[in-house]
Amino acid sequence: MELKAYLAILWRQRWLVLFVPAVALLAIIVQAIRYQPRYTASAAVIVTRLPHETPADQYRYDEYYLYLTNEYTVDDFTEVVRGNVFASDVAQRATAALGTPITPGEVQGSLSVTRRNRAVLLSVSAPDAQRAVAIAQAAVAALRERGTQYFGFNDPARQVIVQVIDDPQSAVPDTTRTRLLWAIQLVLAFVIGVFLAFLADSLSDALHDPEDVRRALDLPVVTVIPAPPERRGRAS
């Protein structure tokens, strides 16, 4: 089928091609009116175990075991951040800093954690920027002050150094991601409209041009009788 034939189908079914994107656009407008942006504050800390004191005449294996211990410690810290004990500490600190109550459930729902090498990356999402920053700063303070006390290690020899490398000072809205999702919805609606237009045309028994007649009857078209001028005028 030639490009002209495809364009003719789209023109005949233009109401369907435009209807689906129009509905999607209306839905996007409603979403935009009701949309409440969420703000994300990010933080990062480096976690390092203190090296054990060993005599100078003993080989330290080039700090291999210290490096291996650091890796396990960072993994443990990611699990600590996901726990409800840590969430309770953060909620208390954030409530004191913000002046409004913050529950441990809200902290767990808004706080996500990942690791990169020996760094623990924290991300907090909240309905307003001040709330997101308060929770993120409280999480950083809890990690820095309590450290491995969450593991039950109160011995100073078993403590860790938690150094902040990205202090949460502000939060950014998620408007860019939301607008991208809206654009994807509109594009998908247009694609669906085109698909429905071709589907409707293929299911239709109407003959629109000589090529349709030839394919339907498997006979050559000898001539075409044009429509009267008055019918052409009404059709246009």
mmCIF file of N, CA and C in Angstrom, residues 15 45 49 66 68 82 85 99 121 137 174 201 218 225:
data_model
loop_
_atom_site.group_PDB
_atom_site.id
_atom_site.type_symbol
_atom_site.label_atom_id
_atom_site.label_comp_id
_atom_site.label_asym_id
_atom_site.label_seq_id
_atom_site.Cartn_x
_atom_site.Cartn_y
_atom_site.Cartn_z
ATOM 1 N N TRP A 15 -11.573 11.576 12.580
ATOM 2 C CA TRP A 15 -12.288 11.799 13.846
ATOM 3 C C TRP A 15 -11.768 10.848 14.924
ATOM 4 N N VAL A 45 26.622 9.886 52.427
ATOM 5 C CA VAL A 45 27.624 9.768 53.492
ATOM 6 C C VAL A 45 28.584 8.644 53.144
ATOM 7 N N ARG A 49 35.103 1.860 58.506
ATOM 8 C CA ARG A 49 35.410 1.260 59.784
ATOM 9 C C ARG A 49 36.785 1.711 60.258
ATOM 10 N N LEU A 66 40.263 -4.731 56.272
ATOM 11 C CA LEU A 66 39.562 -3.488 56.590
ATOM 12 C C LEU A 66 38.652 -3.092 55.437
ATOM 13 N N LEU A 68 37.338 -5.113 53.202
ATOM 14 C CA LEU A 68 36.241 -6.062 53.157
ATOM 15 C C LEU A 68 35.210 -5.761 54.241
ATOM 16 N N ARG A 82 16.472 1.254 56.258
ATOM 17 C CA ARG A 82 15.136 0.777 55.895
ATOM 18 C C ARG A 82 14.319 0.336 57.109
ATOM 19 N N VAL A 85 13.366 1.098 63.479
ATOM 20 C CA VAL A 85 14.094 1.726 64.592
ATOM 21 C C VAL A 85 14.754 3.014 64.111
ATOM 22 N N GLY A 99 9.013 21.233 63.873
ATOM 23 C CA GLY A 99 7.955 21.768 64.711
ATOM 24 C C GLY A 99 6.592 21.181 64.428
ATOM 25 N N LEU A 121 23.714 6.467 49.836
ATOM 26 C CA LEU A 121 22.980 7.551 49.198
ATOM 27 C C LEU A 121 21.540 7.539 49.689
ATOM 28 N N GLN A 137 17.974 15.711 56.586
ATOM 29 C CA GLN A 137 18.979 16.161 57.557
ATOM 30 C C GLN A 137 18.913 15.339 58.850
ATOM 31 N N ASP A 174 9.599 17.390 41.357
ATOM 32 C CA ASP A 174 9.654 16.344 40.338
ATOM 33 C C ASP A 174 8.849 16.724 39.094
ATOM 34 N N ASP A 201 -10.924 1.079 9.524
ATOM 35 C CA ASP A 201 -10.999 1.094 8.064
ATOM 36 C C ASP A 201 -10.932 -0.320 7.489
ATOM 37 N N ASP A 218 -11.796 -8.386 -7.528
ATOM 38 C CA ASP A 218 -10.730 -9.060 -8.280
ATOM 39 C C ASP A 218 -10.943 -8.912 -9.790
ATOM 40 N N ILE A 225 -16.808 6.907 -13.012
ATOM 41 C CA ILE A 225 -17.807 7.943 -13.260
ATOM 42 C C ILE A 225 -17.754 8.926 -12.098
#
